[in-house]
Amino acid sequence: MTASPPLRVLHVGKFYPPVAGGMERVLESLCEGAGSSVEHAVLVCNSGRATVRESRGGVAVTRVGTIGAAGSVPIAPGLAGELRRARADLMILHEPNPWALLSMAVAPPAMPLAVWFHSEVVRPRLQYALFYHPLATRVYGRAARLIVSSPLLAEHAVALRPYRDRIRVIPFGIDPSRWQATPAIAARAEAIRAEVQPRPLVLFAGRMVPYKGVDVLLRALAPLDVSAVLVGDGPSRTGWESLARELGLGGRVRFAGEVAHEELAALYHACSLFVLPSVTRAEAFGYVQLEAMACGKPVVSTRLPSGVPWVNRHGESGLTVMPGDVEGLRRAIAELGADPTLQERFGRGGRVRVDAEFTLPIMRQAAERVYREAIG
């Protein structure tokens, strides 16, 4: 008896690793090491003018040349042609992805379509109504399935309301073994702790963009006797560094920029708590929460109308506060920072939750079921 051929899935994303980003990490996790039943390929934008075809981690990746960018949107005129020539059993558009959405409206795929809706588009209302909404309606309307990462995103995402019967929830997954404290990571974590003792260490990791709410975090930290490391880079970093100096945090807050995986793992293991202070629903899930939870660390995050507080359950894996609430965030950090027993309890609860609900095999198996539903 011959084995069935693998299901061929083409993912249309914005970028792909080594480009950093939450959507990029999720896309890589879906594609690499997925097993023999699904054959993944990726179509994304390149950072340069040339179109590059390569194999990365066993995945065929096409990076379409770009001629520039409009804000954060890469402009890739060749993407529509790539879409017309594409052949697969299923195409998955990873949203938000304005240029791909426009290209797909111009060149509708000749195959079943699914939309993986990572987060809402937070743009000025007029801009959204005039540009994004008409394109999204045209493309979403022909999608067999629309995938979200949490029940709360399915409930609150305005753009998905007309398609509720086609929505499927697939929580993001993580490989907890990548975050284990190896001897080298444990030694580095101990050295980091020694630098800040006896103060608790607060950690943030993410892109330095306005919706991350790092300004709120800095104001919350100002009167507390804690140290903090902020990992990541982006357009808001310079302004936030200036704010930290204005608040007198220069000696207690370190902006680390982008760091290697081993250093980030050591920082997770060194910290007393992890904080995700995001202030808008552009933060749809908070993937970094899973990384902290996999390291057994408590999380302080915000009660956004998104998957963020669904991932970090208040009183189980950490604490949640209202977005933009400086005083509330300060109280939560102070409470956790002063109570090692509570840190341990929440850290243990988070790790149990990751192992039970947020692993790569769980995500990939759920994704394959939805792929096969989509092609009917």
Short mmCIF file of N, CA and C in Angstrom, two decimals, residues 94-168:
data_model
loop_
_atom_site.label_atom_id
_atom_site.label_comp_id
_atom_site.label_asym_id
_atom_site.label_seq_id
_atom_site.Cartn_x
_atom_site.Cartn_y
_atom_site.Cartn_z
N HIS A 94 -0.76 35.11 5.78
CA HIS A 94 -0.54 35.51 7.17
C HIS A 94 -0.74 37.02 7.28
N GLU A 95 -1.74 37.40 8.07
CA GLU A 95 -2.16 38.79 8.21
C GLU A 95 -1.83 39.32 9.61
N PRO A 96 -1.57 40.66 9.73
CA PRO A 96 -1.66 41.71 8.72
C PRO A 96 -0.44 41.73 7.80
N ASN A 97 -0.72 42.01 6.53
CA ASN A 97 0.30 41.91 5.49
C ASN A 97 -0.19 42.72 4.29
N PRO A 98 -0.14 44.07 4.37
CA PRO A 98 -0.82 44.91 3.38
C PRO A 98 -0.43 44.64 1.94
N TRP A 99 0.86 44.50 1.64
CA TRP A 99 1.24 44.33 0.24
C TRP A 99 0.78 42.98 -0.30
N ALA A 100 0.87 41.94 0.52
CA ALA A 100 0.39 40.63 0.08
C ALA A 100 -1.12 40.66 -0.11
N LEU A 101 -1.83 41.38 0.75
CA LEU A 101 -3.28 41.49 0.63
C LEU A 101 -3.64 42.17 -0.69
N LEU A 102 -2.94 43.27 -1.02
CA LEU A 102 -3.17 43.96 -2.29
C LEU A 102 -2.83 43.05 -3.46
N SER A 103 -1.70 42.35 -3.39
CA SER A 103 -1.28 41.47 -4.48
C SER A 103 -2.27 40.34 -4.68
N MET A 104 -2.81 39.83 -3.58
CA MET A 104 -3.76 38.72 -3.68
C MET A 104 -5.10 39.18 -4.24
N ALA A 105 -5.47 40.43 -3.96
CA ALA A 105 -6.68 40.97 -4.55
C ALA A 105 -6.52 41.13 -6.06
N VAL A 106 -5.31 41.49 -6.50
CA VAL A 106 -5.01 41.64 -7.93
C VAL A 106 -4.87 40.28 -8.61
N ALA A 107 -4.23 39.34 -7.92
CA ALA A 107 -3.96 38.01 -8.48
C ALA A 107 -4.50 36.95 -7.54
N PRO A 108 -5.83 36.70 -7.57
CA PRO A 108 -6.40 35.71 -6.66
C PRO A 108 -5.78 34.34 -6.89
N PRO A 109 -5.47 33.61 -5.82
CA PRO A 109 -4.81 32.31 -5.97
C PRO A 109 -5.72 31.28 -6.62
N ALA A 110 -5.12 30.43 -7.44
CA ALA A 110 -5.89 29.39 -8.12
C ALA A 110 -5.88 28.12 -7.28
N MET A 111 -6.20 28.26 -6.01
CA MET A 111 -6.19 27.13 -5.07
C MET A 111 -6.98 27.56 -3.84
N PRO A 112 -7.38 26.62 -3.00
CA PRO A 112 -8.07 27.00 -1.76
C PRO A 112 -7.20 27.93 -0.91
N LEU A 113 -7.87 28.81 -0.16
CA LEU A 113 -7.18 29.83 0.61
C LEU A 113 -7.62 29.78 2.07
N ALA A 114 -6.65 29.97 2.97
CA ALA A 114 -6.94 30.21 4.38
C ALA A 114 -6.21 31.47 4.79
N VAL A 115 -6.72 32.16 5.80
CA VAL A 115 -6.08 33.36 6.34
C VAL A 115 -5.71 33.09 7.79
N TRP A 116 -4.41 33.25 8.09
CA TRP A 116 -3.96 33.15 9.48
C TRP A 116 -3.90 34.58 10.01
N PHE A 117 -4.86 34.91 10.87
CA PHE A 117 -5.06 36.28 11.34
C PHE A 117 -4.29 36.46 12.65
N HIS A 118 -3.07 37.01 12.55
CA HIS A 118 -2.20 37.11 13.73
C HIS A 118 -2.62 38.24 14.66
N SER A 119 -3.05 39.36 14.10
CA SER A 119 -3.46 40.49 14.95
C SER A 119 -4.30 41.45 14.13
N GLU A 120 -5.00 42.32 14.84
CA GLU A 120 -5.80 43.33 14.17
C GLU A 120 -4.90 44.42 13.60
N VAL A 121 -5.41 45.09 12.58
CA VAL A 121 -4.71 46.22 11.98
C VAL A 121 -5.11 47.47 12.74
N VAL A 122 -4.16 48.05 13.46
CA VAL A 122 -4.43 49.26 14.25
C VAL A 122 -3.90 50.45 13.47
N ARG A 123 -4.80 51.04 12.68
CA ARG A 123 -4.46 52.19 11.84
C ARG A 123 -5.52 53.27 12.03
N PRO A 124 -5.25 54.52 11.61
CA PRO A 124 -6.30 55.53 11.66
C PRO A 124 -7.57 55.03 10.97
N ARG A 125 -8.71 55.36 11.56
CA ARG A 125 -9.99 54.79 11.10
C ARG A 125 -10.24 55.06 9.61
N LEU A 126 -9.98 56.28 9.15
CA LEU A 126 -10.24 56.62 7.74
C LEU A 126 -9.32 55.81 6.83
N GLN A 127 -8.05 55.71 7.20
CA GLN A 127 -7.10 54.95 6.39
C GLN A 127 -7.53 53.48 6.30
N TYR A 128 -7.98 52.93 7.42
CA TYR A 128 -8.42 51.54 7.42
C TYR A 128 -9.66 51.37 6.54
N ALA A 129 -10.63 52.28 6.69
CA ALA A 129 -11.89 52.16 5.96
C ALA A 129 -11.69 52.31 4.45
N LEU A 130 -10.79 53.23 4.04
CA LEU A 130 -10.60 53.49 2.62
C LEU A 130 -9.73 52.46 1.93
N PHE A 131 -8.75 51.91 2.66
CA PHE A 131 -7.77 51.04 2.01
C PHE A 131 -7.86 49.59 2.49
N TYR A 132 -7.63 49.40 3.77
CA TYR A 132 -7.44 48.03 4.22
C TYR A 132 -8.74 47.22 4.22
N HIS A 133 -9.81 47.82 4.70
CA HIS A 133 -11.06 47.06 4.82
C HIS A 133 -11.58 46.53 3.48
N PRO A 134 -11.60 47.33 2.41
CA PRO A 134 -12.08 46.78 1.14
C PRO A 134 -11.23 45.60 0.64
N LEU A 135 -9.91 45.71 0.80
CA LEU A 135 -9.05 44.61 0.37
C LEU A 135 -9.27 43.37 1.23
N ALA A 136 -9.35 43.58 2.55
CA ALA A 136 -9.55 42.45 3.45
C ALA A 136 -10.87 41.77 3.16
N THR A 137 -11.92 42.54 2.91
CA THR A 137 -13.23 41.95 2.62
C THR A 137 -13.17 41.08 1.37
N ARG A 138 -12.46 41.58 0.35
CA ARG A 138 -12.36 40.84 -0.91
C ARG A 138 -11.61 39.51 -0.74
N VAL A 139 -10.54 39.54 0.06
CA VAL A 139 -9.73 38.33 0.23
C VAL A 139 -10.31 37.42 1.29
N TYR A 140 -10.69 37.97 2.45
CA TYR A 140 -11.23 37.13 3.52
C TYR A 140 -12.50 36.41 3.07
N GLY A 141 -13.27 37.10 2.22
CA GLY A 141 -14.54 36.51 1.80
C GLY A 141 -14.39 35.19 1.06
N ARG A 142 -13.24 34.96 0.42
CA ARG A 142 -13.07 33.70 -0.30
C ARG A 142 -12.22 32.70 0.47
N ALA A 143 -11.85 33.03 1.72
CA ALA A 143 -11.07 32.11 2.53
C ALA A 143 -11.95 31.00 3.10
N ALA A 144 -11.49 29.78 2.96
CA ALA A 144 -12.26 28.65 3.50
C ALA A 144 -12.18 28.60 5.02
N ARG A 145 -11.07 29.03 5.59
CA ARG A 145 -10.89 29.07 7.03
C ARG A 145 -10.11 30.32 7.41
N LEU A 146 -10.43 30.88 8.58
CA LEU A 146 -9.67 31.99 9.16
C LEU A 146 -9.18 31.53 10.52
N ILE A 147 -7.88 31.58 10.71
CA ILE A 147 -7.24 31.00 11.89
C ILE A 147 -6.79 32.11 12.83
N VAL A 148 -7.08 31.94 14.11
CA VAL A 148 -6.62 32.89 15.13
C VAL A 148 -5.94 32.11 16.25
N SER A 149 -5.19 32.82 17.09
CA SER A 149 -4.38 32.16 18.11
C SER A 149 -5.05 32.03 19.46
N SER A 150 -6.23 32.65 19.63
CA SER A 150 -6.90 32.55 20.93
C SER A 150 -8.39 32.79 20.77
N PRO A 151 -9.19 32.27 21.70
CA PRO A 151 -10.63 32.55 21.65
C PRO A 151 -10.95 34.03 21.79
N LEU A 152 -10.14 34.77 22.57
CA LEU A 152 -10.42 36.19 22.76
C LEU A 152 -10.20 36.98 21.48
N LEU A 153 -9.19 36.61 20.68
CA LEU A 153 -8.99 37.29 19.41
C LEU A 153 -10.16 36.99 18.47
N ALA A 154 -10.63 35.76 18.47
CA ALA A 154 -11.80 35.41 17.65
C ALA A 154 -13.02 36.23 18.06
N GLU A 155 -13.15 36.48 19.35
CA GLU A 155 -14.31 37.20 19.87
C GLU A 155 -14.25 38.69 19.58
N HIS A 156 -13.06 39.29 19.69
CA HIS A 156 -12.95 40.75 19.63
C HIS A 156 -12.55 41.30 18.27
N ALA A 157 -12.00 40.50 17.36
CA ALA A 157 -11.52 41.03 16.09
C ALA A 157 -12.69 41.46 15.21
N VAL A 158 -12.82 42.75 15.01
CA VAL A 158 -13.94 43.30 14.24
C VAL A 158 -13.91 42.79 12.80
N ALA A 159 -12.73 42.69 12.21
CA ALA A 159 -12.62 42.30 10.80
C ALA A 159 -13.11 40.88 10.55
N LEU A 160 -13.19 40.06 11.60
CA LEU A 160 -13.58 38.66 11.42
C LEU A 160 -15.05 38.40 11.68
N ARG A 161 -15.79 39.39 12.12
CA ARG A 161 -17.18 39.17 12.52
C ARG A 161 -18.05 38.55 11.43
N PRO A 162 -17.88 38.92 10.15
CA PRO A 162 -18.74 38.30 9.12
C PRO A 162 -18.43 36.83 8.85
N TYR A 163 -17.32 36.31 9.42
CA TYR A 163 -16.87 34.98 9.03
C TYR A 163 -16.79 34.02 10.22
N ARG A 164 -17.59 34.25 11.26
CA ARG A 164 -17.45 33.51 12.51
C ARG A 164 -17.55 32.00 12.31
N ASP A 165 -18.36 31.56 11.36
CA ASP A 165 -18.52 30.12 11.18
C ASP A 165 -17.28 29.47 10.56
N ARG A 166 -16.37 30.29 10.03
CA ARG A 166 -15.16 29.75 9.41
C ARG A 166 -13.91 29.91 10.28
N ILE A 167 -14.07 30.51 11.47
CA ILE A 167 -12.92 30.76 12.34
C ILE A 167 -12.53 29.48 13.08
N ARG A 168 -11.24 29.23 13.17
CA ARG A 168 -10.70 28.12 13.97
C ARG A 168 -9.59 28.69 14.86
#
